[in-house]
Coordinates of N, CA and C in Angstrom, one line a residue:
X9 N 19.1 -1.4 -5.6 CA 19.5 -0.8 -4.4 C 18.9 -1.2 -3.4
X10 N 20.0 -1.6 -1.7 CA 19.2 -2.1 -0.6 C 18.7 -1.3 -0.2
X11 N 17.6 -1.9 1.3 CA 17.3 -0.8 2.2 C 16.8 -1.6 3.7
X12 N 16.9 -1.1 4.3 CA 17.0 -1.2 5.7 C 16.1 -0.3 6.8
X13 N 16.3 -0.8 7.6 CA 14.6 -0.4 8.3 C 15.1 0.5 9.2
X14 N 14.9 1.7 9.8 CA 15.7 2.5 10.8 C 14.7 2.6 11.7
X15 N 13.0 2.6 11.3 CA 11.8 2.8 12.7 C 11.2 1.4 12.3
X16 N 10.7 1.1 13.7 CA 9.3 -0.1 13.5 C 8.2 0.4 13.1
X17 N 8.0 -0.7 11.9 CA 6.4 -0.3 11.4 C 6.1 -0.9 11.0
X18 N 4.8 -1.3 10.5 CA 3.7 -2.1 10.4 C 3.3 -1.7 8.6
X19 N 3.4 -2.5 8.0 CA 3.5 -2.2 6.4 C 2.6 -2.7 5.9
X20 N 1.5 -1.7 6.0 CA 0.0 -1.9 5.2 C -0.4 -2.1 3.6
X21 N 0.8 -1.7 3.2 CA 1.0 -2.9 1.8 C 1.5 -3.8 1.7
X22 N 1.6 -4.4 2.8 CA 2.5 -5.9 3.0 C 1.5 -7.1 4.2
X23 N 0.3 -6.7 3.6 CA -0.7 -8.1 4.7 C -0.1 -7.7 6.0
X24 N 0.2 -6.4 6.5 CA 0.6 -5.9 7.6 C 1.5 -6.5 8.3
X25 N 2.9 -6.7 7.5 CA 3.8 -7.2 8.1 C 4.8 -6.4 9.1
X26 N 5.1 -6.7 10.1 CA 6.0 -6.1 10.9 C 7.4 -5.9 10.9
X27 N 8.1 -4.6 10.9 CA 9.2 -4.8 10.3 C 9.6 -4.1 11.4
X28 N 10.7 -4.8 11.7 CA 11.8 -3.9 12.9 C 12.8 -3.9 12.4
X29 N 13.4 -2.2 13.2 CA 15.0 -1.9 13.1 C 16.0 -3.2 12.8
X30 N 16.4 -2.5 11.5 CA 17.3 -3.8 11.2 C 17.0 -4.7 9.9
X31 N 15.7 -5.0 9.8 CA 15.6 -6.2 9.1 C 15.9 -5.3 7.6
X32 N 15.7 -5.9 6.8 CA 16.3 -5.8 5.6 C 14.4 -5.1 4.9
X33 N 14.4 -4.2 3.6 CA 13.4 -3.8 2.6 C 13.8 -4.0 1.5
X34 N 12.6 -4.6 0.8 CA 11.4 -5.5 1.4 C 12.2 -6.6 1.7
X35 N 11.1 -7.5 2.1 CA 11.4 -8.9 2.8 C 11.6 -9.9 1.9
X36 N 11.2 -9.7 1.0 CA 11.2 -10.4 -0.3 C 11.2 -9.5 -1.8
X37 N 11.1 -10.0 -2.9 CA 11.3 -9.7 -4.2 C 12.0 -7.5 -3.8
X38 N 11.1 -6.8 -5.0 CA 11.1 -5.7 -5.2 C 10.3 -4.9 -5.0
X39 N 10.7 -3.7 -4.6 CA 9.7 -2.9 -4.2 C 9.5 -1.7 -5.0
X40 N 8.6 -1.1 -5.0 CA 8.2 0.1 -6.4 C 8.7 1.3 -5.8
X41 N 9.4 1.8 -6.7 CA 9.9 3.2 -6.1 C 9.6 3.9 -5.9
X42 N 7.8 4.5 -5.9 CA 7.3 5.2 -5.2 C 7.0 4.5 -3.9
X43 N 6.7 3.0 -3.5 CA 6.7 2.8 -2.2 C 8.0 2.9 -1.4
X44 N 9.2 3.0 -2.3 CA 10.1 3.3 -1.5 C 10.2 4.6 -1.3
X45 N 10.3 5.5 -1.9 CA 10.3 7.2 -1.8 C 9.8 7.4 -0.3
X46 N 7.9 7.1 -0.5 CA 6.9 7.2 0.6 C 7.6 6.6 1.4
X47 N 8.5 5.2 1.8 CA 8.8 5.1 3.3 C 10.1 5.8 3.7
X48 N 11.1 6.1 2.7 CA 12.5 6.8 3.0 C 12.2 8.5 2.9
X49 N 11.4 8.9 3.4 CA 10.8 10.2 3.2 C 9.9 10.3 4.1
X50 N 9.2 11.3 4.6 CA 8.2 12.5 5.4 C 7.0 12.1 4.7
X51 N 6.4 11.4 4.0 CA 5.2 11.0 2.7 C 4.3 10.1 3.0
X52 N 4.5 9.4 4.4 CA 3.7 8.5 5.3 C 3.3 8.4 6.2
X53 N 2.1 7.7 6.6 CA 1.1 8.2 7.7 C 2.3 8.3 9.2
X54 N 3.5 8.3 9.1 CA 3.8 8.1 10.4 C 4.8 9.3 10.3
X55 N 5.3 10.2 9.4 CA 5.6 11.4 9.1 C 7.2 11.3 9.6
X56 N 7.8 10.3 9.5 CA 9.0 10.1 9.7 C 9.9 9.4 8.8
X57 N 11.0 8.8 8.4 CA 11.7 8.2 7.8 C 12.0 6.9 8.5
X58 N 11.3 5.4 7.2 CA 11.1 4.4 7.6 C 12.4 3.3 7.8
X59 N 13.0 3.6 6.4 CA 14.1 3.2 5.4 C 14.8 4.0 5.2
X60 N 16.5 3.5 4.8 CA 17.3 3.9 4.4 C 18.2 2.9 3.1
X61 N 18.4 3.8 2.5 CA 19.5 3.1 1.7 C 20.9 2.4 2.2
X62 N 21.0 1.4 2.0 CA 22.5 0.7 2.4 C 23.3 0.4 1.2
X63 N 24.6 0.5 1.6 CA 25.6 0.4 0.4 C 25.3 -1.0 -0.1
X64 N 25.7 -1.3 -1.2 CA 26.0 -2.8 -1.4 C 27.4 -3.1 -1.7
X65 N 28.0 -3.7 -0.7 CA 29.6 -4.2 -1.0 C 29.9 -5.7 -1.6
X66 N 28.9 -6.4 -2.5 CA 28.8 -7.3 -3.2 C 27.9 -7.5 -3.5

């Protein structure tokens, strides 16, 4: 699955990398399911979804 950033944030688990709206997440490799769930829901420090799943059209 692919994800995109919907709110700017600093990823404290990725060397404080700054993600901007529209960036893909993660910037490289694969993220753990637990981290995806945290960032796409309300169980993070900001208490708002920061990423969302995007359709993979190929």
